[in-house]
mmCIF file of C-alpha atoms and ligand atoms in Angstrom:
data_model
loop_
_atom_site.group_PDB
_atom_site.id
_atom_site.type_symbol
_atom_site.label_atom_id
_atom_site.label_comp_id
_atom_site.label_asym_id
_atom_site.label_seq_id
_atom_site.Cartn_x
_atom_site.Cartn_y
_atom_site.Cartn_z
ATOM 1 C CA UNK R 1 132.097 176.171 135.665
ATOM 2 C CA UNK R 2 130.237 175.959 138.980
ATOM 3 C CA UNK R 3 128.839 172.759 140.458
ATOM 4 C CA UNK R 4 126.636 172.908 143.528
ATOM 5 C CA UNK R 5 125.482 170.071 145.788
ATOM 6 C CA UNK R 6 122.266 170.581 147.726
ATOM 7 C CA UNK R 7 122.333 168.086 150.541
ATOM 8 C CA UNK R 8 119.231 167.301 152.622
ATOM 9 C CA UNK R 9 120.808 164.915 155.101
ATOM 10 C CA UNK R 10 120.101 165.349 158.810
ATOM 11 C CA UNK R 11 123.663 164.235 159.542
ATOM 12 C CA UNK R 12 126.187 166.438 157.758
ATOM 13 C CA UNK R 13 129.493 164.573 157.545
ATOM 14 C CA UNK R 14 127.950 161.101 157.282
ATOM 15 C CA UNK R 15 127.054 158.890 154.320
ATOM 16 C CA UNK R 16 125.205 161.262 152.015
ATOM 17 C CA UNK R 17 127.661 164.063 152.674
ATOM 18 C CA UNK R 18 130.674 161.839 152.026
ATOM 19 C CA UNK R 19 129.211 160.683 148.711
ATOM 20 C CA UNK R 20 128.230 164.212 147.717
ATOM 21 C CA UNK R 21 131.728 165.445 148.639
ATOM 22 C CA UNK R 22 133.205 162.745 146.392
ATOM 23 C CA UNK R 23 130.944 163.818 143.545
ATOM 24 C CA UNK R 24 132.114 167.399 143.991
ATOM 25 C CA UNK R 25 135.717 166.167 144.034
ATOM 26 C CA UNK R 26 135.047 164.469 140.712
ATOM 27 C CA UNK R 27 133.672 167.684 139.236
ATOM 28 C CA UNK R 28 136.591 169.668 140.688
ATOM 29 C CA UNK R 29 139.055 167.230 139.079
ATOM 30 C CA UNK R 30 137.856 168.604 135.744
ATOM 31 C CA UNK R 31 138.143 172.210 136.801
ATOM 32 C CA UNK R 32 134.767 172.963 138.375
ATOM 33 C CA UNK R 33 134.429 175.351 141.292
ATOM 34 C CA UNK R 34 132.320 173.447 143.802
ATOM 35 C CA UNK R 35 130.167 174.106 146.836
ATOM 36 C CA UNK R 36 128.025 171.970 149.123
ATOM 37 C CA UNK R 37 124.963 173.426 150.801
ATOM 38 C CA UNK R 38 123.757 171.517 153.852
ATOM 39 C CA UNK R 39 120.088 172.459 154.145
ATOM 40 C CA UNK R 40 120.076 171.303 157.768
ATOM 41 C CA UNK R 41 122.440 174.121 158.701
ATOM 42 C CA UNK R 42 120.125 176.739 157.215
ATOM 43 C CA UNK R 43 116.887 178.357 158.257
ATOM 44 C CA UNK R 44 114.315 176.758 155.925
ATOM 45 C CA UNK R 45 110.695 177.498 156.798
ATOM 46 C CA UNK R 46 107.682 175.607 155.514
ATOM 47 C CA UNK R 47 105.817 177.070 152.543
ATOM 48 C CA UNK R 48 102.643 178.747 153.815
ATOM 49 C CA UNK R 49 100.742 178.433 150.517
ATOM 50 C CA UNK R 50 100.177 182.211 150.499
ATOM 51 C CA UNK R 51 100.744 182.119 146.698
ATOM 52 C CA UNK R 52 102.715 185.368 146.576
ATOM 53 C CA UNK R 53 105.369 183.710 144.370
ATOM 54 C CA UNK R 54 102.757 181.907 142.267
ATOM 55 C CA UNK R 55 101.105 185.176 141.325
ATOM 56 C CA UNK R 56 104.357 186.800 140.234
ATOM 57 C CA UNK R 57 104.747 185.899 136.561
ATOM 58 C CA UNK R 58 107.806 188.065 135.888
ATOM 59 C CA UNK R 59 110.638 187.668 138.397
ATOM 60 C CA UNK R 60 113.485 185.296 137.646
ATOM 61 C CA UNK R 61 113.313 184.231 141.284
ATOM 62 C CA UNK R 62 109.920 185.194 142.698
ATOM 63 C CA UNK R 63 109.741 186.841 146.074
ATOM 64 C CA UNK R 64 108.674 184.860 149.132
ATOM 65 C CA UNK R 65 107.051 186.253 152.261
ATOM 66 C CA UNK R 66 109.326 184.077 154.403
ATOM 67 C CA UNK R 67 112.616 185.864 154.926
ATOM 68 C CA UNK R 68 114.888 182.935 155.667
ATOM 69 C CA UNK R 69 117.800 181.236 153.881
ATOM 70 C CA UNK R 70 115.905 179.777 150.913
ATOM 71 C CA UNK R 71 116.451 182.701 148.589
ATOM 72 C CA UNK R 72 120.224 182.475 149.069
ATOM 73 C CA UNK R 73 120.155 178.813 148.001
ATOM 74 C CA UNK R 74 118.000 179.617 144.974
ATOM 75 C CA UNK R 75 120.531 182.273 143.967
ATOM 76 C CA UNK R 76 123.289 179.689 144.219
ATOM 77 C CA UNK R 77 121.247 177.425 141.912
ATOM 78 C CA UNK R 78 120.812 180.325 139.494
ATOM 79 C CA UNK R 79 124.572 180.886 139.434
ATOM 80 C CA UNK R 80 125.473 177.190 139.073
ATOM 81 C CA UNK R 81 126.058 175.258 135.843
ATOM 82 C CA UNK R 82 125.324 171.941 137.505
ATOM 83 C CA UNK R 83 123.392 170.912 140.610
ATOM 84 C CA UNK R 84 123.598 167.617 142.492
ATOM 85 C CA UNK R 85 120.550 166.994 144.675
ATOM 86 C CA UNK R 86 121.563 164.671 147.508
ATOM 87 C CA UNK R 87 119.473 163.036 150.213
ATOM 88 C CA UNK R 88 119.329 159.933 152.353
ATOM 89 C CA UNK R 89 116.491 157.537 151.505
ATOM 90 C CA UNK R 90 113.957 157.983 154.287
ATOM 91 C CA UNK R 91 110.800 155.863 154.191
ATOM 92 C CA UNK R 92 111.611 154.962 150.593
ATOM 93 C CA UNK R 93 111.703 158.625 149.624
ATOM 94 C CA UNK R 94 113.891 161.698 150.170
ATOM 95 C CA UNK R 95 113.979 163.476 153.533
ATOM 96 C CA UNK R 96 111.295 165.846 154.716
ATOM 97 C CA UNK R 97 113.938 168.565 154.592
ATOM 98 C CA UNK R 98 114.389 168.029 150.863
ATOM 99 C CA UNK R 99 110.641 168.123 150.189
ATOM 100 C CA UNK R 100 110.321 171.231 152.394
ATOM 101 C CA UNK R 101 113.030 172.902 150.311
ATOM 102 C CA UNK R 102 111.483 171.773 147.020
ATOM 103 C CA UNK R 103 108.110 173.174 148.042
ATOM 104 C CA UNK R 104 109.765 176.526 148.641
ATOM 105 C CA UNK R 105 111.596 176.295 145.304
ATOM 106 C CA UNK R 106 108.463 175.416 143.362
ATOM 107 C CA UNK R 107 106.725 178.655 142.406
ATOM 108 C CA UNK R 108 109.730 180.799 143.246
ATOM 109 C CA UNK R 109 111.721 179.189 140.398
ATOM 110 C CA UNK R 110 108.738 178.117 138.263
ATOM 111 C CA UNK R 111 105.855 180.126 136.888
ATOM 112 C CA UNK R 112 102.390 178.749 136.073
ATOM 113 C CA UNK R 113 102.519 179.756 132.425
ATOM 114 C CA UNK R 114 103.388 176.415 130.879
ATOM 115 C CA UNK R 115 101.165 174.252 128.740
ATOM 116 C CA UNK R 116 101.426 170.499 128.420
ATOM 117 C CA UNK R 117 99.139 168.154 126.485
ATOM 118 C CA UNK R 118 96.428 170.792 126.391
ATOM 119 C CA UNK R 119 96.632 171.546 130.103
ATOM 120 C CA UNK R 120 97.369 175.193 130.844
ATOM 121 C CA UNK R 121 98.823 176.582 134.071
ATOM 122 C CA UNK R 122 101.623 174.031 134.162
ATOM 123 C CA UNK R 123 104.917 174.903 135.833
ATOM 124 C CA UNK R 124 107.688 176.121 133.593
ATOM 125 C CA UNK R 125 111.163 177.289 134.585
ATOM 126 C CA UNK R 126 111.993 180.886 135.403
ATOM 127 C CA UNK R 127 115.789 180.322 135.381
ATOM 128 C CA UNK R 128 115.914 180.249 131.598
ATOM 129 C CA UNK R 129 119.142 182.229 131.238
ATOM 130 C CA UNK R 130 120.956 178.898 130.810
ATOM 131 C CA UNK R 131 120.477 175.151 131.022
ATOM 132 C CA UNK R 132 121.936 173.434 134.070
ATOM 133 C CA UNK R 133 123.135 169.853 134.468
ATOM 134 C CA UNK R 134 121.239 167.935 137.131
ATOM 135 C CA UNK R 135 122.170 164.783 139.030
ATOM 136 C CA UNK R 136 120.654 163.002 141.996
ATOM 137 C CA UNK R 137 122.442 161.098 144.717
ATOM 138 C CA UNK R 138 120.705 159.142 147.462
ATOM 139 C CA UNK R 139 122.058 156.870 150.177
ATOM 140 C CA UNK R 140 120.197 154.000 151.796
ATOM 141 C CA UNK R 141 120.728 152.271 155.131
ATOM 142 C CA UNK R 142 119.109 148.916 154.524
ATOM 143 C CA UNK R 143 118.103 148.366 150.918
ATOM 144 C CA UNK R 144 120.843 146.991 148.692
ATOM 145 C CA UNK R 145 121.162 148.231 145.134
ATOM 146 C CA UNK R 146 119.425 145.203 143.616
ATOM 147 C CA UNK R 147 116.215 145.994 145.550
ATOM 148 C CA UNK R 148 116.329 149.714 144.831
ATOM 149 C CA UNK R 149 113.161 149.733 142.775
ATOM 150 C CA UNK R 150 111.126 148.746 145.845
ATOM 151 C CA UNK R 151 112.456 151.445 148.111
ATOM 152 C CA UNK R 152 113.523 154.471 146.123
ATOM 153 C CA UNK R 153 110.638 156.492 144.796
ATOM 154 C CA UNK R 154 112.646 159.546 145.844
ATOM 155 C CA UNK R 155 115.233 159.592 143.052
ATOM 156 C CA UNK R 156 112.856 159.942 140.069
ATOM 157 C CA UNK R 157 110.838 162.569 141.935
ATOM 158 C CA UNK R 158 114.003 164.445 142.862
ATOM 159 C CA UNK R 159 115.224 164.401 139.275
ATOM 160 C CA UNK R 160 111.901 165.635 137.917
ATOM 161 C CA UNK R 161 111.746 168.457 140.457
ATOM 162 C CA UNK R 162 115.439 169.217 139.992
ATOM 163 C CA UNK R 163 115.444 169.590 136.213
ATOM 164 C CA UNK R 164 112.393 171.832 136.413
ATOM 165 C CA UNK R 165 113.743 174.259 138.968
ATOM 166 C CA UNK R 166 117.186 174.264 137.333
ATOM 167 C CA UNK R 167 115.857 174.504 133.778
ATOM 168 C CA UNK R 168 118.119 171.606 132.986
ATOM 169 C CA UNK R 169 118.482 168.019 131.976
ATOM 170 C CA UNK R 170 119.600 164.870 133.764
ATOM 171 C CA UNK R 171 123.231 163.830 133.507
ATOM 172 C CA UNK R 172 123.202 160.976 135.999
ATOM 173 C CA UNK R 173 122.000 159.565 139.255
ATOM 174 C CA UNK R 174 123.492 157.484 141.985
ATOM 175 C CA UNK R 175 121.815 155.141 144.424
ATOM 176 C CA UNK R 176 124.173 154.420 147.300
ATOM 177 C CA UNK R 177 122.538 151.164 148.349
ATOM 178 C CA UNK R 178 123.250 149.509 151.665
ATOM 179 C CA UNK R 179 126.546 147.637 151.759
ATOM 180 C CA UNK R 180 127.430 145.547 154.796
ATOM 181 C CA UNK R 181 130.898 144.328 155.792
ATOM 182 C CA UNK R 182 129.685 140.717 156.145
ATOM 183 C CA UNK R 183 126.576 138.566 156.470
ATOM 184 C CA UNK R 184 124.480 139.970 159.311
ATOM 185 C CA UNK R 185 122.811 137.844 161.971
ATOM 186 C CA UNK R 186 119.060 138.201 162.515
ATOM 187 C CA UNK R 187 119.668 140.430 165.512
ATOM 188 C CA UNK R 188 122.140 142.534 163.548
ATOM 189 C CA UNK R 189 119.633 142.941 160.720
ATOM 190 C CA UNK R 190 117.422 144.695 163.223
ATOM 191 C CA UNK R 191 120.204 147.238 163.723
ATOM 192 C CA UNK R 192 121.244 147.218 160.082
ATOM 193 C CA UNK R 193 121.659 150.992 159.769
ATOM 194 C CA UNK R 194 124.581 150.801 162.192
ATOM 195 C CA UNK R 195 126.414 148.252 160.046
ATOM 196 C CA UNK R 196 125.992 149.971 156.712
ATOM 197 C CA UNK R 197 129.379 150.889 155.227
ATOM 198 C CA UNK R 198 130.411 153.115 152.398
ATOM 199 C CA UNK R 199 132.283 151.006 149.903
ATOM 200 C CA UNK R 200 135.208 152.238 147.858
ATOM 201 C CA UNK R 201 133.186 151.339 144.777
ATOM 202 C CA UNK R 202 130.450 153.721 145.906
ATOM 203 C CA UNK R 203 132.932 156.500 146.531
ATOM 204 C CA UNK R 204 134.364 155.914 143.062
ATOM 205 C CA UNK R 205 130.864 155.926 141.573
ATOM 206 C CA UNK R 206 130.124 159.263 143.246
ATOM 207 C CA UNK R 207 133.435 160.681 141.989
ATOM 208 C CA UNK R 208 132.551 159.538 138.450
ATOM 209 C CA UNK R 209 129.100 161.108 138.745
ATOM 210 C CA UNK R 210 130.744 164.460 139.441
ATOM 211 C CA UNK R 211 133.118 163.986 136.516
ATOM 212 C CA UNK R 212 130.233 163.068 134.225
ATOM 213 C CA UNK R 213 128.467 166.251 135.223
ATOM 214 C CA UNK R 214 131.538 168.395 134.580
ATOM 215 C CA UNK R 215 132.122 166.718 131.211
ATOM 216 C CA UNK R 216 128.512 167.271 130.160
ATOM 217 C CA UNK R 217 128.737 170.953 131.081
ATOM 218 C CA UNK R 218 132.125 171.443 129.403
ATOM 219 C CA UNK R 219 131.010 169.779 126.181
ATOM 220 C CA UNK R 220 127.770 171.750 125.975
ATOM 221 C CA UNK R 221 125.621 168.609 126.176
ATOM 222 C CA UNK R 222 123.158 170.021 128.685
ATOM 223 C CA UNK R 223 119.786 171.031 127.313
ATOM 224 C CA UNK R 224 117.010 173.108 128.896
ATOM 225 C CA UNK R 225 114.075 171.488 130.695
ATOM 226 C CA UNK R 226 112.032 169.363 128.315
ATOM 227 C CA UNK R 227 108.797 168.110 129.947
ATOM 228 C CA UNK R 228 108.078 165.528 127.257
ATOM 229 C CA UNK R 229 111.561 164.013 127.556
ATOM 230 C CA UNK R 230 111.144 163.824 131.323
ATOM 231 C CA UNK R 231 107.738 162.160 130.992
ATOM 232 C CA UNK R 232 109.091 159.446 128.755
ATOM 233 C CA UNK R 233 112.071 158.959 131.071
ATOM 234 C CA UNK R 234 109.766 158.496 134.062
ATOM 235 C CA UNK R 235 107.729 155.944 132.141
ATOM 236 C CA UNK R 236 110.800 153.779 131.546
ATOM 237 C CA UNK R 237 111.220 150.720 133.714
ATOM 238 C CA UNK R 238 114.385 150.299 135.799
ATOM 239 C CA UNK R 239 115.477 147.651 133.272
ATOM 240 C CA UNK R 240 115.171 150.194 130.484
ATOM 241 C CA UNK R 241 117.494 152.427 132.484
ATOM 242 C CA UNK R 242 120.008 149.613 132.853
ATOM 243 C CA UNK R 243 119.595 149.894 136.613
ATOM 244 C CA UNK R 244 118.830 146.396 137.613
ATOM 245 C CA UNK R 245 121.216 146.834 140.481
ATOM 246 C CA UNK R 246 124.758 145.831 139.743
ATOM 247 C CA UNK R 247 126.268 146.255 143.119
ATOM 248 C CA UNK R 248 130.001 146.183 142.262
HETATM 249 C C1 FMN V 301 113.474 157.841 159.520
HETATM 250 C C2 FMN V 301 114.375 157.032 158.659
HETATM 251 C C3 FMN V 301 113.872 156.334 157.596
HETATM 252 C C4 FMN V 301 114.714 155.562 156.800
HETATM 253 N N1 FMN V 301 114.182 154.891 155.748
HETATM 254 C C5 FMN V 301 114.990 154.100 155.005
HETATM 255 C C6 FMN V 301 114.443 153.365 153.918
HETATM 256 O O1 FMN V 301 113.277 153.456 153.590
HETATM 257 N N2 FMN V 301 115.284 152.551 153.221
HETATM 258 C C7 FMN V 301 116.612 152.442 153.536
HETATM 259 O O2 FMN V 301 117.325 151.668 152.889
HETATM 260 N N3 FMN V 301 117.159 153.159 154.541
HETATM 261 C C8 FMN V 301 116.384 153.976 155.279
HETATM 262 N N4 FMN V 301 116.931 154.724 156.284
HETATM 263 C C9 FMN V 301 118.378 154.701 156.490
HETATM 264 C C10 FMN V 301 119.087 155.859 155.783
HETATM 265 O O3 FMN V 301 118.727 155.909 154.418
HETATM 266 C C11 FMN V 301 120.598 155.693 155.829
HETATM 267 O O4 FMN V 301 121.020 155.605 157.149
HETATM 268 C C12 FMN V 301 121.283 156.816 155.100
HETATM 269 O O5 FMN V 301 122.481 156.347 154.527
HETATM 270 C C13 FMN V 301 121.546 157.961 156.022
HETATM 271 O O6 FMN V 301 122.251 158.972 155.364
HETATM 272 P P1 FMN V 301 123.103 160.013 156.251
HETATM 273 O O7 FMN V 301 124.318 159.243 156.735
HETATM 274 O O8 FMN V 301 123.447 161.105 155.321
HETATM 275 O O9 FMN V 301 122.228 160.436 157.382
HETATM 276 C C14 FMN V 301 116.105 155.506 157.076
HETATM 277 C C15 FMN V 301 116.615 156.244 158.165
HETATM 278 C C16 FMN V 301 115.754 156.990 158.951
HETATM 279 C C17 FMN V 301 116.343 157.756 160.094
#
Protein backbone atom coordinates (compact mmCIF):
# COMPACT_ATOMS: atom_id res chain seq x y z
CA UNK A 1 0.00 0.00 0.00
CA UNK A 2 1.44 3.38 -1.02
CA UNK A 3 0.30 6.71 0.39
CA UNK A 4 1.57 9.93 -1.13
CA UNK A 5 1.31 13.48 0.21
CA UNK A 6 1.44 16.31 -2.31
CA UNK A 7 2.32 19.40 -0.36
CA UNK A 8 1.99 22.90 -1.85
CA UNK A 9 3.40 24.88 1.04
CA UNK A 10 5.99 27.58 0.36
CA UNK A 11 7.69 26.67 3.64
CA UNK A 12 8.65 23.00 3.72
CA UNK A 13 9.17 21.96 7.34
CA UNK A 14 6.56 24.32 8.79
CA UNK A 15 2.89 23.87 9.68
CA UNK A 16 1.47 22.16 6.62
CA UNK A 17 4.48 19.90 6.29
CA UNK A 18 4.37 18.89 9.96
CA UNK A 19 0.68 18.01 9.68
CA UNK A 20 1.19 16.15 6.41
CA UNK A 21 4.13 14.25 7.95
CA UNK A 22 1.88 13.24 10.85
CA UNK A 23 -0.76 12.02 8.43
CA UNK A 24 1.86 9.93 6.65
CA UNK A 25 3.01 8.59 10.02
CA UNK A 26 -0.56 7.53 10.68
CA UNK A 27 -0.74 5.71 7.36
CA UNK A 28 2.68 4.13 7.97
CA UNK A 29 1.49 2.87 11.38
CA UNK A 30 -0.86 0.59 9.45
CA UNK A 31 1.80 -0.61 7.07
CA UNK A 32 1.71 1.95 4.25
CA UNK A 33 4.84 2.95 2.38
CA UNK A 34 4.75 6.74 2.39
CA UNK A 35 6.26 9.66 0.54
CA UNK A 36 5.88 13.43 0.69
CA UNK A 37 6.36 15.53 -2.42
CA UNK A 38 7.09 19.20 -1.76
CA UNK A 39 6.01 20.95 -4.96
CA UNK A 40 8.10 23.98 -4.01
CA UNK A 41 11.28 21.94 -4.40
CA UNK A 42 10.35 20.92 -7.94
CA UNK A 43 10.36 22.62 -11.31
CA UNK A 44 6.64 23.22 -11.99
CA UNK A 45 5.92 25.43 -14.98
CA UNK A 46 2.62 27.14 -15.72
CA UNK A 47 0.26 25.42 -18.16
CA UNK A 48 0.49 27.21 -21.52
CA UNK A 49 -2.99 26.16 -22.70
CA UNK A 50 -1.44 24.61 -25.84
CA UNK A 51 -4.00 21.77 -25.50
CA UNK A 52 -1.57 19.02 -26.51
CA UNK A 53 -2.73 16.87 -23.56
CA UNK A 54 -6.39 17.76 -24.11
CA UNK A 55 -6.28 16.43 -27.65
CA UNK A 56 -4.74 13.11 -26.63
CA UNK A 57 -7.69 10.84 -25.82
CA UNK A 58 -5.67 7.65 -25.32
CA UNK A 59 -2.67 8.00 -23.00
CA UNK A 60 -3.01 7.09 -19.35
CA UNK A 61 -0.94 10.17 -18.57
CA UNK A 62 -1.06 12.52 -21.56
CA UNK A 63 2.13 14.11 -22.77
CA UNK A 64 2.90 17.74 -21.96
CA UNK A 65 5.09 20.07 -23.99
CA UNK A 66 6.69 21.35 -20.78
CA UNK A 67 9.51 19.03 -19.80
CA UNK A 68 9.72 19.72 -16.09
CA UNK A 69 8.98 17.74 -12.91
CA UNK A 70 5.19 17.47 -13.25
CA UNK A 71 5.17 14.16 -15.07
CA UNK A 72 7.21 12.53 -12.30
CA UNK A 73 4.62 13.63 -9.72
CA UNK A 74 1.76 12.37 -11.89
CA UNK A 75 3.52 9.00 -12.11
CA UNK A 76 3.77 8.92 -8.33
CA UNK A 77 0.01 9.58 -8.16
CA UNK A 78 -0.57 6.76 -10.64
CA UNK A 79 1.46 4.38 -8.47
CA UNK A 80 -0.17 5.45 -5.18
CA UNK A 81 -3.20 3.87 -3.48
CA UNK A 82 -3.94 7.03 -1.52
CA UNK A 83 -3.08 10.70 -2.00
CA UNK A 84 -3.20 13.47 0.59
CA UNK A 85 -3.36 16.93 -0.98
CA UNK A 86 -1.92 19.43 1.49
CA UNK A 87 -1.73 23.21 1.33
CA UNK A 88 -1.73 26.26 3.55
CA UNK A 89 -4.87 28.41 3.32
CA UNK A 90 -3.83 31.47 1.34
CA UNK A 91 -6.43 34.17 0.71
CA UNK A 92 -9.12 31.72 1.80
CA UNK A 93 -8.01 29.22 -0.83
CA UNK A 94 -5.07 26.89 -1.53
CA UNK A 95 -1.71 28.26 -2.66
CA UNK A 96 -0.97 29.38 -6.18
CA UNK A 97 1.52 26.52 -6.34
CA UNK A 98 -1.26 24.00 -5.76
CA UNK A 99 -3.50 25.55 -8.43
CA UNK A 100 -0.53 25.71 -10.83
CA UNK A 101 0.05 21.99 -10.25
CA UNK A 102 -3.65 21.15 -10.60
CA UNK A 103 -3.83 23.01 -13.91
CA UNK A 104 -0.98 20.88 -15.18
CA UNK A 105 -2.66 17.72 -13.86
CA UNK A 106 -6.01 18.54 -15.44
CA UNK A 107 -5.97 17.26 -19.02
CA UNK A 108 -2.88 15.14 -18.48
CA UNK A 109 -4.80 12.90 -16.04
CA UNK A 110 -8.30 13.61 -17.38
CA UNK A 111 -9.71 13.27 -20.86
CA UNK A 112 -12.63 15.29 -22.27
CA UNK A 113 -14.76 12.25 -23.03
CA UNK A 114 -17.10 12.35 -20.06
CA UNK A 115 -20.77 13.17 -20.09
CA UNK A 116 -22.70 14.65 -17.19
CA UNK A 117 -26.35 15.73 -17.12
CA UNK A 118 -26.43 15.86 -20.90
CA UNK A 119 -23.25 17.90 -21.19
CA UNK A 120 -20.59 16.22 -23.31
CA UNK A 121 -16.85 16.94 -23.21
CA UNK A 122 -16.69 16.72 -19.43
CA UNK A 123 -13.47 15.62 -17.75
CA UNK A 124 -13.20 11.99 -16.80
CA UNK A 125 -10.24 10.19 -15.23
CA UNK A 126 -7.51 8.53 -17.24
CA UNK A 127 -5.98 6.71 -14.23
CA UNK A 128 -8.73 4.11 -14.21
CA UNK A 129 -6.49 1.13 -13.44
CA UNK A 130 -7.56 1.47 -9.79
CA UNK A 131 -9.45 3.71 -7.39
CA UNK A 132 -7.35 5.82 -5.05
CA UNK A 133 -8.22 7.18 -1.61
CA UNK A 134 -8.10 10.96 -1.44
CA UNK A 135 -7.79 13.28 1.55
CA UNK A 136 -7.21 17.00 1.90
CA UNK A 137 -5.28 18.80 4.60
CA UNK A 138 -5.05 22.57 4.91
CA UNK A 139 -3.51 24.78 7.58
CA UNK A 140 -4.60 28.30 8.44
CA UNK A 141 -2.74 31.12 10.17
CA UNK A 142 -5.59 33.23 11.47
CA UNK A 143 -8.98 31.60 11.06
CA UNK A 144 -9.97 29.26 13.87
CA UNK A 145 -11.82 26.06 13.07
CA UNK A 146 -15.23 27.46 14.03
CA UNK A 147 -14.96 30.15 11.31
CA UNK A 148 -13.63 27.78 8.67
CA UNK A 149 -16.64 28.11 6.41
CA UNK A 150 -15.84 31.79 5.83
CA UNK A 151 -12.24 31.28 4.86
CA UNK A 152 -11.72 27.87 3.33
CA UNK A 153 -13.09 27.56 -0.17
CA UNK A 154 -9.88 25.69 -0.97
CA UNK A 155 -10.67 22.35 0.69
CA UNK A 156 -13.82 21.45 -1.30
CA UNK A 157 -12.15 22.54 -4.53
CA UNK A 158 -9.05 20.52 -3.69
CA UNK A 159 -11.11 17.44 -2.93
CA UNK A 160 -13.10 17.74 -6.16
CA UNK A 161 -9.94 18.17 -8.23
CA UNK A 162 -8.15 15.46 -6.26
CA UNK A 163 -10.74 12.71 -6.65
CA UNK A 164 -10.96 13.42 -10.37
CA UNK A 165 -7.27 13.23 -11.12
CA UNK A 166 -6.82 10.23 -8.81
CA UNK A 167 -9.94 8.43 -10.01
CA UNK A 168 -10.85 8.06 -6.38
CA UNK A 169 -13.15 8.93 -3.56
CA UNK A 170 -12.84 11.07 -0.45
CA UNK A 171 -11.80 9.41 2.80
CA UNK A 172 -11.37 12.52 4.93
CA UNK A 173 -10.24 16.08 5.23
CA UNK A 174 -8.53 18.13 7.86
CA UNK A 175 -8.68 21.85 8.48
CA UNK A 176 -5.80 22.86 10.72
CA UNK A 177 -7.39 26.06 11.99
CA UNK A 178 -5.42 28.73 13.79
CA UNK A 179 -4.68 27.91 17.42
CA UNK A 180 -3.05 30.51 19.64
CA UNK A 181 -1.25 29.88 22.94
CA UNK A 182 -3.32 32.54 24.74
CA UNK A 183 -5.61 35.52 24.18
CA UNK A 184 -3.85 37.91 21.81
CA UNK A 185 -3.73 41.67 22.29
CA UNK A 186 -4.95 43.92 19.47
CA UNK A 187 -1.38 44.54 18.37
CA UNK A 188 -0.62 40.82 18.48
CA UNK A 189 -3.69 40.07 16.37
CA UNK A 190 -2.06 42.13 13.66
CA UNK A 191 0.86 39.70 13.74
CA UNK A 192 -1.32 36.67 14.35
CA UNK A 193 0.48 34.39 11.88
CA UNK A 194 3.56 34.53 14.11
CA UNK A 195 1.63 33.31 17.15
CA UNK A 196 -0.19 30.43 15.50
CA UNK A 197 0.79 27.12 17.12
CA UNK A 198 0.29 23.55 16.12
CA UNK A 199 -1.67 21.86 18.85
CA UNK A 200 -1.18 18.26 19.90
CA UNK A 201 -4.84 17.72 19.07
CA UNK A 202 -4.16 18.82 15.50
CA UNK A 203 -1.17 16.53 15.20
CA UNK A 204 -3.31 13.67 16.50
CA UNK A 205 -6.07 14.57 14.04
CA UNK A 206 -3.58 14.49 11.16
CA UNK A 207 -2.23 11.13 12.37
CA UNK A 208 -5.80 9.76 12.48
CA UNK A 209 -6.47 11.09 8.97
CA UNK A 210 -3.55 9.02 7.69
CA UNK A 211 -4.79 5.97 9.57
CA UNK A 212 -8.30 6.44 8.18
CA UNK A 213 -6.86 6.53 4.69
CA UNK A 214 -4.83 3.37 5.22
CA UNK A 215 -7.83 1.57 6.73
CA UNK A 216 -10.06 2.57 3.82
CA UNK A 217 -7.49 1.27 1.33
CA UNK A 218 -6.87 -1.96 3.25
CA UNK A 219 -10.57 -2.73 3.59
CA UNK A 220 -11.31 -2.06 -0.08
CA UNK A 221 -13.71 0.79 0.73
CA UNK A 222 -12.36 3.16 -1.90
CA UNK A 223 -14.49 3.58 -5.00
CA UNK A 224 -13.65 5.16 -8.36
CA UNK A 225 -14.52 8.78 -9.14
CA UNK A 226 -18.27 9.32 -9.08
CA UNK A 227 -19.22 12.81 -10.34
CA UNK A 228 -22.79 12.64 -9.05
CA UNK A 229 -21.64 11.67 -5.55
CA UNK A 230 -19.17 14.55 -5.58
CA UNK A 231 -21.84 17.01 -6.72
CA UNK A 232 -24.15 16.07 -3.89
CA UNK A 233 -21.27 16.25 -1.42
CA UNK A 234 -20.40 19.77 -2.57
CA UNK A 235 -24.02 20.83 -2.18
CA UNK A 236 -24.04 19.80 1.49
CA UNK A 237 -23.73 22.53 4.07
CA UNK A 238 -20.90 22.42 6.61
CA UNK A 239 -23.51 21.40 9.20
CA UNK A 240 -24.47 18.43 7.06
CA UNK A 241 -20.81 17.43 7.10
CA UNK A 242 -20.70 17.67 10.88
CA UNK A 243 -18.01 20.32 10.51
CA UNK A 244 -19.34 23.13 12.56
CA UNK A 245 -15.88 23.55 13.97
CA UNK A 246 -15.22 21.60 17.11
CA UNK A 247 -11.82 22.86 17.95
CA UNK A 248 -10.70 20.27 20.54
C1 LIG B 1 -0.29 35.36 1.28
C2 LIG B 1 -0.88 34.67 2.46
C3 LIG B 1 -2.24 34.57 2.59
C4 LIG B 1 -2.80 33.94 3.70
N1 LIG B 1 -4.15 33.85 3.79
C5 LIG B 1 -4.69 33.29 4.89
C6 LIG B 1 -6.10 33.21 5.01
O1 LIG B 1 -6.86 33.58 4.14
N2 LIG B 1 -6.61 32.67 6.16
C7 LIG B 1 -5.79 32.21 7.16
O2 LIG B 1 -6.30 31.76 8.19
N3 LIG B 1 -4.45 32.24 7.05
C8 LIG B 1 -3.88 32.77 5.95
N4 LIG B 1 -2.52 32.79 5.81
C9 LIG B 1 -1.69 32.15 6.83
C10 LIG B 1 -1.31 30.71 6.46
O3 LIG B 1 -2.46 29.96 6.13
C11 LIG B 1 -0.63 30.00 7.62
O4 LIG B 1 0.49 30.71 8.01
C12 LIG B 1 -0.30 28.58 7.25
O5 LIG B 1 -0.37 27.76 8.39
C13 LIG B 1 1.06 28.50 6.63
O6 LIG B 1 1.40 27.17 6.36
P1 LIG B 1 2.96 26.80 6.22
O7 LIG B 1 3.52 26.84 7.62
O8 LIG B 1 2.98 25.45 5.63
O9 LIG B 1 3.58 27.84 5.34
C14 LIG B 1 -1.96 33.40 4.71
C15 LIG B 1 -0.56 33.50 4.55
C16 LIG B 1 -0.03 34.14 3.45
C17 LIG B 1 1.46 34.22 3.33
